Amino acid sequence: MALHEERRKLGIRLTGLQYGVAVVFSVLAVSFWVLQVVKHAKYEEIAENNHQRTLALRAPRGLVFDRHGRVLVENRHSYSVSIVREHTKDLNRTIRLLAAVLGLEERGVREIVDRHRREPTYRPITILQDATLAQVAAVTARRLDFELPDVVVEQVPTRRYPTDALASHLFGYVGEANDAQVAEGGDLKSGDIVGQSGVEKVYNTLLMGEDGAKRVVVNSVGREIRTLEEEQPNEGQRLELTVDYDVQRSLEDGFKWAGFNGAAVIMDPRTGGVLAFTSVPGYDPNAFAAGIDRATWASLNSDDLHPLQDRAIQGRYSPGSTFKMAVATAALEEGIITPDFKVYCPGHATFFGRPFQCWKPGGHGAVDLRHAIEQSCNVYFYTVGNMVGIDKIHKWATLLGLGEKSGIDLPNEVQGLVPSPEWKKAKTGEKWYAGETISVSIGQGQVSVTPVSMAVYISTIANGGTRVTPHLLQAVDDGSGWKPAKAPAPQSTVALKPDTVQAIRDGLYLVVNGGGTGGAARIAGRDVSGKTGTAQVISTEGSKAAKGKTTQDLRDNGWFVFFAPRDNPRIAGVVFVEHSGHGGTWAAPIAKHVMETFFAKQEGKPLPPGPAPTTHPPEAGGDDPLPPRPSTSPVAVNDRAPERPAQ
Amino acid sequence: MIDSTTSDPTRATSHMWVTQLYAIVLGLGVLAFVLAFDYRTFTDKSHIIYIGMLALLVYVMLFGTVQMGARRWIPLKIVNLQPSEFAKIAVALVLAKFFGENRGAPQWTDLGIASALTLLPLALIAKEPDLGTAVTLLPVLIAVAYLAGMRMRILGVLCLGLLLAAPVAWKFGLKDYQKSRISTFLDPSQDAKGAGYQQIQARITVGSGGLSGKGFKKGTQGQLRFLPVAHNDFIFSVLAEEQGFAGVLVALGLYLFVILRALEAARLAQDRLGSYLVLGVLASFTFQVIYNITMSAGLAPVKGLTLPLMSYGGSSMVATLAGFGLILNVRMRRFTN
């Protein structure tokens, strides 16, 4: 009986256990149902992300060619080392180890990581661009050891520019998109390489390709197991520039031979297509292509010579005597004088009770317009300028392109200045004094111009009144063949009277081929026409303030504007040489070399050899420098001589 | 008959698969061997078996090989032996005999002796350290004592005592890695890359399986090793990933079937001794199954507990099959005297 009772109790307890187990298993089944069926979508997505990675395949930027199809800017392969934090367990350890392996400073690596810390973890943080093969080998060896599973080495296309800073300001450079660019540009992501200056910036949307992507399966330590799908990157569009490599080269050679800094813009006066463009000193855009290091960037920025400044479009300089054609044009077009109008030059003249000097102490005697241009007679233009008046000088200088932006397809162009009474009123609140017109008439006073606007100015004179827009883009190939780019419309057009054009052309022809100051640019049979200019860099007061600077910095700037041939110009331009003294000394021979190269190339002849370093010309004497600087008496010309631009 | 040879989708490399096959064959041999004798023969000798097992545990502590930070294995020529797996059977035998000889509801003294018999090997195993396996000895004690008629009040007091002991154990008894496992269980995201990693990955593995699973060997979580020791502790997660909820239901059903059949055997047993023995063996098995499956779904702290019959591990397989031998033995001899 006891046994039976006991068995009954035991049975009850066993039944309890059976129910207990059944309940537990039911709970388990429900839990699995919740995880696997109810929340399936969520976990499936996580699992997909777990084992799949999307790797960007960088698109190469479009190549850049010169007008004859010669490659100017191309791409090369480089390796970049990045950290993908998605599965990083100990970021500090990764940073420490990676810095040691790459031979970098740990602090620097940490700064880079910190800068990108808030981005999604799957996006690689590039630590080192353009890694050396030794560095790549060091990293990949570690990866195999599973020591740096969160580090990836990518092959990326990198820009390659001509090695010797050729046309560096024209090409510009590329760099990682900065925060502002990412914020404004729709498709841009942090880490994208975009143009930061020059053609690279202006035509960035064309040049930038579309990155491809590769979806790969990875295991838990990030090792790629296989590729699921691959979307090839699309190379950026190819650009053909109006630039001619050989003309560009001859221009750069000319500056190297002269050994001065400066800028030059050479173009086709009929269209505005830029044949050559430079600003010296340049920089090496290759240094930016793979991420510029801090030291290089700092030295470029702190350099007194401002290599990053594009003097051709951002430098403002006093034009000096090259401005005289604007006064001549105004006088002729307004009917105030004829080309035969004569002025007697005794070497000086008095206007409004103040003496103004000609550069030739003895005077030029009686000169007409043609010879006044040829001889660059100051007294002639003082007189004519005074007759024309500041309003009309301003009007015609502007129509010729001075004091205006040229509209060239390069970023951050600045505007020059041709003063007017309105401008002075707005600026200082004072009225215009007629005496100021006298200095403006010879390109002094407040007149300042950029080299590119001078190129437009001389082209407008050469083509008879069309203010062409300088441009660099000739054709675009989006993969379906070259399509010519539409040349930009002229900024303005005014039909200059044939008499006017002819008279000024004659004068300019005499400058080079007669007894003028541009003889160094003479080429037999080419009818080169041009005008030299010499502009003071600094006023008397300024030269006192600038004590300590080298005398080189205080020397005058030299200009040479030109076109050729005289009667059907196909090349025009400006060469501006900083602190070179007279414009005929250095600027004119550089222009000559460029023109010789241009014509030789046009006719398929062998290119002329570069100017030899030993053939430095003698200082061109007695030309059209400014009136001698007075040390005592106040001379209008010197009162407001422009200072060297701030940058 | 209890279908003790549940299907075995062991996920591992080929040589591990072969090793596991050997273990099954060996286990079936042991099972047949155990069946050949009356279970009373074993319980009569239980003190000898128990002492021998203690000796093995001490030997492991002194001379065992170290793997993954724990000294658990005795290297034999061909295989490594893990004595802690067999400790469960020895404890079940000795407890069955102890309570089987006592009449009436166990008193405090009985419980004290039984606890001592359990805690001695438990302490040795916990020292290895292998807290997971050590803890499986507790259900053996509780289940057998419960079946023997231990008053519910005592059970309540025991539970209360355990609860009170928990903070003390937290402070003094647990190692840092054990603490971190428990604290990350409560909030896995606090350490998603470290200790919480396995738990999160386990949930992802199970959840991504869906209703019908990704297919045999098509699982990404297990195959690409996002889930660590997938062939061992997390075998059930892999099953859930590859066979889906359907596979989970089948597996759960099989385990439930096995357990209920074993409980039936305990009910049918000819004497109390047999019932206690069945339940003693079954208790650690059931505990392990439930705990491991819960952990596989990321619903319990990660602990190095295998899933009997499915996980990779020769000792576990042989010991489990030997245990089933005992259960079958009791059921088989329910009519003999």
Short mmCIF file of C-alpha atoms in Angstrom, two decimals, chain A residues 216-538:
data_model
loop_
_atom_site.label_atom_id
_atom_site.label_comp_id
_atom_site.label_asym_id
_atom_site.label_seq_id
_atom_site.Cartn_x
_atom_site.Cartn_y
_atom_site.Cartn_z
CA VAL A 216 32.15 41.14 -52.46
CA VAL A 217 31.56 38.46 -49.89
CA VAL A 218 33.90 38.70 -46.95
CA ASN A 219 34.37 36.49 -43.96
CA SER A 220 34.44 37.56 -40.35
CA VAL A 221 38.00 38.88 -40.56
CA GLY A 222 37.27 40.93 -43.65
CA ARG A 223 38.98 38.67 -46.15
CA GLU A 224 37.35 38.74 -49.58
CA ILE A 225 35.92 35.36 -50.45
CA ARG A 226 34.37 36.06 -53.84
CA THR A 227 32.93 38.84 -55.96
CA LEU A 228 29.17 38.98 -56.30
CA GLU A 229 28.86 41.72 -58.88
CA GLU A 230 31.05 44.35 -60.35
CA GLU A 231 30.04 47.63 -61.84
CA GLN A 232 32.85 49.11 -63.86
CA PRO A 233 33.71 52.74 -63.24
CA ASN A 234 33.08 55.21 -66.02
CA GLU A 235 36.04 57.32 -66.96
CA GLY A 236 35.45 61.05 -66.95
CA GLN A 237 34.98 62.91 -70.22
CA ARG A 238 38.02 63.84 -72.25
CA LEU A 239 38.76 67.45 -72.88
CA GLU A 240 40.61 68.99 -75.78
CA LEU A 241 41.98 72.40 -74.95
CA THR A 242 42.67 75.25 -77.32
CA VAL A 243 46.21 75.25 -75.97
CA ASP A 244 49.02 74.23 -78.29
CA TYR A 245 51.60 72.23 -76.38
CA ASP A 246 54.55 73.52 -78.39
CA VAL A 247 53.52 77.17 -78.09
CA GLN A 248 52.97 76.64 -74.37
CA ARG A 249 56.37 75.02 -74.11
CA SER A 250 58.05 77.90 -75.96
CA LEU A 251 56.41 80.37 -73.60
CA GLU A 252 57.61 78.48 -70.52
CA ASP A 253 61.07 78.20 -72.08
CA GLY A 254 61.07 81.94 -72.64
CA PHE A 255 60.40 82.66 -68.98
CA LYS A 256 63.03 80.12 -67.93
CA TRP A 257 65.53 81.77 -70.21
CA ALA A 258 64.67 85.23 -68.85
CA GLY A 259 64.75 84.02 -65.28
CA PHE A 260 61.98 86.35 -64.16
CA ASN A 261 58.54 85.78 -62.76
CA GLY A 262 55.50 87.01 -64.58
CA ALA A 263 52.54 85.91 -66.62
CA ALA A 264 51.49 85.58 -70.23
CA VAL A 265 48.36 84.88 -72.20
CA ILE A 266 48.64 84.11 -75.91
CA MET A 267 45.54 83.63 -78.01
CA ASP A 268 43.91 83.59 -81.37
CA PRO A 269 42.58 87.18 -81.70
CA ARG A 270 39.79 86.03 -83.99
CA THR A 271 38.20 83.57 -81.54
CA GLY A 272 39.72 84.07 -78.12
CA GLY A 273 41.01 80.49 -78.09
CA VAL A 274 43.96 80.52 -75.71
CA LEU A 275 47.12 79.12 -77.29
CA ALA A 276 49.34 79.42 -74.27
CA PHE A 277 48.88 80.58 -70.73
CA THR A 278 51.31 80.80 -67.89
CA SER A 279 51.97 82.30 -64.52
CA VAL A 280 55.47 82.12 -63.12
CA PRO A 281 56.45 80.86 -60.63
CA GLY A 282 54.27 77.79 -60.96
CA TYR A 283 53.96 74.82 -58.69
CA ASP A 284 53.92 71.09 -59.20
CA PRO A 285 50.28 69.96 -59.44
CA ASN A 286 51.52 66.39 -58.99
CA ALA A 287 52.19 67.24 -55.37
CA PHE A 288 48.45 67.75 -54.91
CA ALA A 289 47.36 64.77 -56.98
CA ALA A 290 48.08 62.24 -54.28
CA GLY A 291 47.27 64.41 -51.30
CA ILE A 292 49.63 67.22 -50.56
CA ASP A 293 51.60 66.98 -47.36
CA ARG A 294 51.43 69.68 -44.78
CA ALA A 295 54.97 70.97 -45.23
CA THR A 296 54.64 71.43 -48.99
CA TRP A 297 51.31 73.17 -48.59
CA ALA A 298 52.69 75.50 -45.94
CA SER A 299 55.73 76.43 -47.98
CA LEU A 300 53.59 77.10 -51.07
CA ASN A 301 51.41 79.41 -49.04
CA SER A 302 54.11 81.25 -47.17
CA ASP A 303 56.37 81.74 -50.19
CA ASP A 304 56.91 85.46 -50.81
CA LEU A 305 56.62 84.83 -54.53
CA HIS A 306 53.09 83.43 -54.14
CA PRO A 307 53.42 80.48 -56.50
CA LEU A 308 49.76 79.55 -55.99
CA GLN A 309 48.56 82.94 -57.21
CA ASP A 310 47.60 82.88 -60.86
CA ARG A 311 49.16 86.17 -61.90
CA ALA A 312 47.57 86.01 -65.35
CA ILE A 313 44.05 86.38 -63.97
CA GLN A 314 44.60 87.43 -60.36
CA GLY A 315 47.50 89.88 -60.59
CA ARG A 316 46.65 93.59 -60.98
CA TYR A 317 49.39 95.73 -62.40
CA SER A 318 49.88 99.18 -63.77
CA PRO A 319 49.81 98.90 -67.60
CA GLY A 320 52.21 101.76 -68.30
CA SER A 321 52.60 102.81 -71.93
CA THR A 322 50.62 99.85 -73.25
CA PHE A 323 47.55 101.86 -72.20
CA LYS A 324 48.26 104.53 -74.81
CA MET A 325 46.36 102.71 -77.59
CA ALA A 326 43.18 103.00 -75.52
CA VAL A 327 43.61 106.79 -75.42
CA ALA A 328 44.37 106.81 -79.16
CA THR A 329 41.28 104.72 -79.92
CA ALA A 330 39.08 107.01 -77.84
CA ALA A 331 40.43 110.13 -79.55
CA LEU A 332 40.04 108.68 -83.06
CA GLU A 333 36.65 107.07 -82.56
CA GLU A 334 35.21 110.14 -80.89
CA GLY A 335 36.51 112.22 -83.80
CA ILE A 336 38.59 114.42 -81.56
CA ILE A 337 41.76 113.94 -83.62
CA THR A 338 42.79 112.38 -86.88
CA PRO A 339 45.85 110.15 -87.20
CA ASP A 340 47.67 113.10 -88.64
CA PHE A 341 47.11 115.29 -85.59
CA LYS A 342 50.51 116.52 -84.47
CA VAL A 343 51.82 117.56 -81.06
CA TYR A 344 55.15 119.23 -80.42
CA CYS A 345 57.10 117.49 -77.67
CA PRO A 346 59.81 119.54 -75.98
CA GLY A 347 60.42 116.83 -73.38
CA HIS A 348 57.90 118.13 -70.89
CA ALA A 349 54.58 119.87 -70.68
CA THR A 350 52.51 121.76 -68.14
CA PHE A 351 48.88 121.01 -67.42
CA PHE A 352 46.80 122.78 -64.79
CA GLY A 353 49.91 124.42 -63.46
CA ARG A 354 51.83 121.25 -62.84
CA PRO A 355 54.80 119.96 -64.85
CA PHE A 356 54.64 116.56 -66.55
CA GLN A 357 57.75 114.96 -68.04
CA CYS A 358 58.30 112.97 -71.23
CA TRP A 359 60.69 110.07 -70.86
CA LYS A 360 63.03 111.65 -73.44
CA PRO A 361 64.54 114.67 -71.82
CA GLY A 362 65.23 116.44 -75.11
CA GLY A 363 61.73 115.77 -76.45
CA HIS A 364 60.45 114.11 -79.63
CA GLY A 365 59.76 117.25 -81.56
CA ALA A 366 56.58 117.32 -83.63
CA VAL A 367 55.01 113.83 -83.80
CA ASP A 368 51.77 112.50 -85.30
CA LEU A 369 49.79 109.58 -83.84
CA ARG A 370 51.71 106.83 -85.61
CA HIS A 371 55.03 108.17 -84.47
CA ALA A 372 53.77 109.03 -81.02
CA ILE A 373 52.91 105.33 -80.64
CA GLU A 374 56.21 104.29 -82.18
CA GLN A 375 58.18 106.58 -79.90
CA SER A 376 55.81 106.21 -76.96
CA CYS A 377 55.76 109.95 -76.56
CA ASN A 378 54.25 110.93 -73.24
CA VAL A 379 53.61 114.57 -74.10
CA TYR A 380 51.52 113.54 -77.15
CA PHE A 381 49.24 111.37 -75.02
CA TYR A 382 49.09 113.86 -72.15
CA THR A 383 47.78 116.34 -74.67
CA VAL A 384 45.35 113.99 -76.43
CA GLY A 385 44.14 112.49 -73.16
CA ASN A 386 43.41 115.93 -71.84
CA MET A 387 41.39 116.68 -74.98
CA VAL A 388 39.42 113.43 -74.81
CA GLY A 389 38.62 113.57 -71.10
CA ILE A 390 38.37 110.83 -68.53
CA ASP A 391 34.82 109.74 -69.38
CA LYS A 392 35.63 108.83 -72.96
CA ILE A 393 38.95 107.23 -72.03
CA HIS A 394 37.05 105.06 -69.55
CA LYS A 395 34.40 104.21 -72.14
CA TRP A 396 36.83 103.10 -74.82
CA ALA A 397 39.27 101.33 -72.49
CA THR A 398 36.32 99.33 -71.23
CA LEU A 399 35.15 98.52 -74.77
CA LEU A 400 38.63 97.25 -75.49
CA GLY A 401 38.43 94.98 -72.43
CA LEU A 402 40.41 96.83 -69.81
CA GLY A 403 39.17 97.15 -66.25
CA GLU A 404 36.77 94.29 -66.90
CA LYS A 405 36.82 90.56 -66.33
CA SER A 406 37.77 88.73 -69.48
CA GLY A 407 35.34 85.88 -68.79
CA ILE A 408 38.00 83.23 -69.30
CA ASP A 409 36.99 79.75 -68.16
CA LEU A 410 39.24 79.72 -65.14
CA PRO A 411 38.16 80.23 -61.56
CA ASN A 412 38.61 83.32 -59.39
CA GLU A 413 39.47 85.88 -62.04
CA VAL A 414 39.80 89.38 -60.62
CA GLN A 415 38.83 92.67 -62.22
CA GLY A 416 41.23 95.45 -63.09
CA LEU A 417 40.43 99.14 -62.87
CA VAL A 418 40.15 102.00 -65.31
CA PRO A 419 39.20 104.95 -63.13
CA SER A 420 36.25 107.22 -63.83
CA PRO A 421 34.74 110.16 -61.96
CA GLU A 422 31.85 107.92 -60.81
CA TRP A 423 34.27 105.39 -59.46
CA LYS A 424 36.22 108.05 -57.57
CA LYS A 425 33.06 109.58 -56.18
CA ALA A 426 31.88 106.22 -54.91
CA LYS A 427 35.24 105.29 -53.57
CA THR A 428 36.47 108.47 -51.90
CA GLY A 429 33.57 110.88 -52.14
CA GLU A 430 35.77 113.39 -53.91
CA LYS A 431 35.31 114.81 -57.37
CA TRP A 432 37.59 114.01 -60.26
CA TYR A 433 40.43 116.47 -60.90
CA ALA A 434 41.29 117.04 -64.54
CA GLY A 435 44.98 116.69 -63.62
CA GLU A 436 44.41 113.04 -62.83
CA THR A 437 43.39 112.46 -66.43
CA ILE A 438 46.89 113.38 -67.50
CA SER A 439 48.52 110.47 -65.58
CA VAL A 440 45.78 108.06 -66.69
CA SER A 441 46.58 108.98 -70.30
CA ILE A 442 49.90 107.19 -70.07
CA GLY A 443 48.57 104.26 -68.02
CA GLN A 444 49.61 105.54 -64.65
CA GLY A 445 47.56 106.73 -61.73
CA GLN A 446 44.86 104.36 -60.59
CA VAL A 447 44.83 102.27 -63.77
CA SER A 448 45.43 98.62 -63.07
CA VAL A 449 44.96 95.64 -65.34
CA THR A 450 45.27 91.88 -65.26
CA PRO A 451 47.46 90.25 -67.92
CA VAL A 452 44.50 88.35 -69.33
CA SER A 453 42.56 91.57 -69.85
CA MET A 454 45.59 92.95 -71.67
CA ALA A 455 45.44 89.96 -73.99
CA VAL A 456 41.80 90.75 -74.69
CA TYR A 457 42.68 94.42 -75.22
CA ILE A 458 45.35 93.78 -77.82
CA SER A 459 43.18 91.14 -79.51
CA THR A 460 40.30 93.59 -79.77
CA ILE A 461 42.61 96.12 -81.42
CA ALA A 462 43.94 93.36 -83.69
CA ASN A 463 40.53 92.09 -84.80
CA GLY A 464 38.95 95.52 -85.19
CA GLY A 465 36.67 95.78 -82.17
CA THR A 466 35.40 92.39 -81.10
CA ARG A 467 36.07 91.84 -77.43
CA VAL A 468 36.50 88.09 -77.67
CA THR A 469 36.17 85.92 -74.60
CA PRO A 470 39.34 84.00 -73.92
CA HIS A 471 38.58 80.31 -73.53
CA LEU A 472 40.38 77.03 -73.11
CA LEU A 473 37.89 74.35 -74.09
CA GLN A 474 37.91 73.27 -77.71
CA ALA A 475 36.15 69.91 -77.73
CA VAL A 476 34.70 67.29 -75.40
CA ASP A 477 34.58 63.52 -75.80
CA ASP A 478 32.01 61.86 -73.57
CA GLY A 479 32.89 58.46 -74.99
CA SER A 480 30.96 58.84 -78.23
CA GLY A 481 33.56 60.84 -80.11
CA TRP A 482 34.78 64.40 -80.05
CA LYS A 483 32.20 67.12 -80.11
CA PRO A 484 33.45 70.67 -80.60
CA ALA A 485 32.69 72.96 -77.70
CA LYS A 486 30.83 76.11 -78.58
CA ALA A 487 33.13 79.11 -78.30
CA PRO A 488 31.77 81.67 -75.86
CA ALA A 489 30.20 84.78 -77.34
CA PRO A 490 32.28 87.98 -77.36
CA GLN A 491 31.84 90.17 -74.31
CA SER A 492 31.05 93.14 -76.54
CA THR A 493 31.50 94.21 -80.12
CA VAL A 494 32.11 97.65 -81.52
CA ALA A 495 33.04 98.25 -85.14
CA LEU A 496 36.16 100.37 -85.00
CA LYS A 497 36.63 102.70 -87.95
CA PRO A 498 39.10 101.20 -90.44
CA ASP A 499 41.13 104.40 -90.24
CA THR A 500 41.46 104.04 -86.51
CA VAL A 501 42.54 100.43 -86.71
CA GLN A 502 44.95 101.11 -89.52
CA ALA A 503 46.60 104.06 -87.75
CA ILE A 504 47.10 102.17 -84.51
CA ARG A 505 48.32 99.08 -86.34
CA ASP A 506 50.79 101.22 -88.23
CA GLY A 507 52.08 102.69 -84.99
CA LEU A 508 52.41 99.25 -83.41
CA TYR A 509 54.15 97.97 -86.51
CA LEU A 510 56.68 100.78 -86.23
CA VAL A 511 57.30 99.99 -82.57
CA VAL A 512 58.70 96.62 -83.62
CA ASN A 513 59.91 97.26 -87.15
CA GLY A 514 60.68 100.97 -87.13
CA GLY A 515 62.67 102.94 -84.63
CA GLY A 516 60.53 101.93 -81.69
CA THR A 517 61.07 100.13 -78.46
CA GLY A 518 59.95 96.64 -79.51
CA GLY A 519 62.74 95.75 -81.88
CA ALA A 520 63.55 92.64 -79.89
CA ALA A 521 60.31 91.08 -81.16
CA ARG A 522 61.03 91.67 -84.85
CA ILE A 523 60.67 88.61 -87.09
CA ALA A 524 61.46 88.96 -90.75
CA GLY A 525 58.37 88.64 -92.92
CA ARG A 526 55.90 88.33 -90.07
CA ASP A 527 54.95 91.97 -89.63
CA VAL A 528 54.93 91.71 -85.86
CA SER A 529 53.13 94.64 -84.27
CA GLY A 530 53.35 95.39 -80.58
CA LYS A 531 53.84 97.82 -77.77
CA THR A 532 56.17 97.77 -74.84
CA GLY A 533 55.26 99.12 -71.46
CA THR A 534 57.16 99.79 -68.31
CA ALA A 535 55.39 100.31 -65.06
CA GLN A 536 56.70 101.49 -61.77
CA VAL A 537 56.25 98.98 -59.05
CA ILE A 538 56.41 101.34 -56.18
#
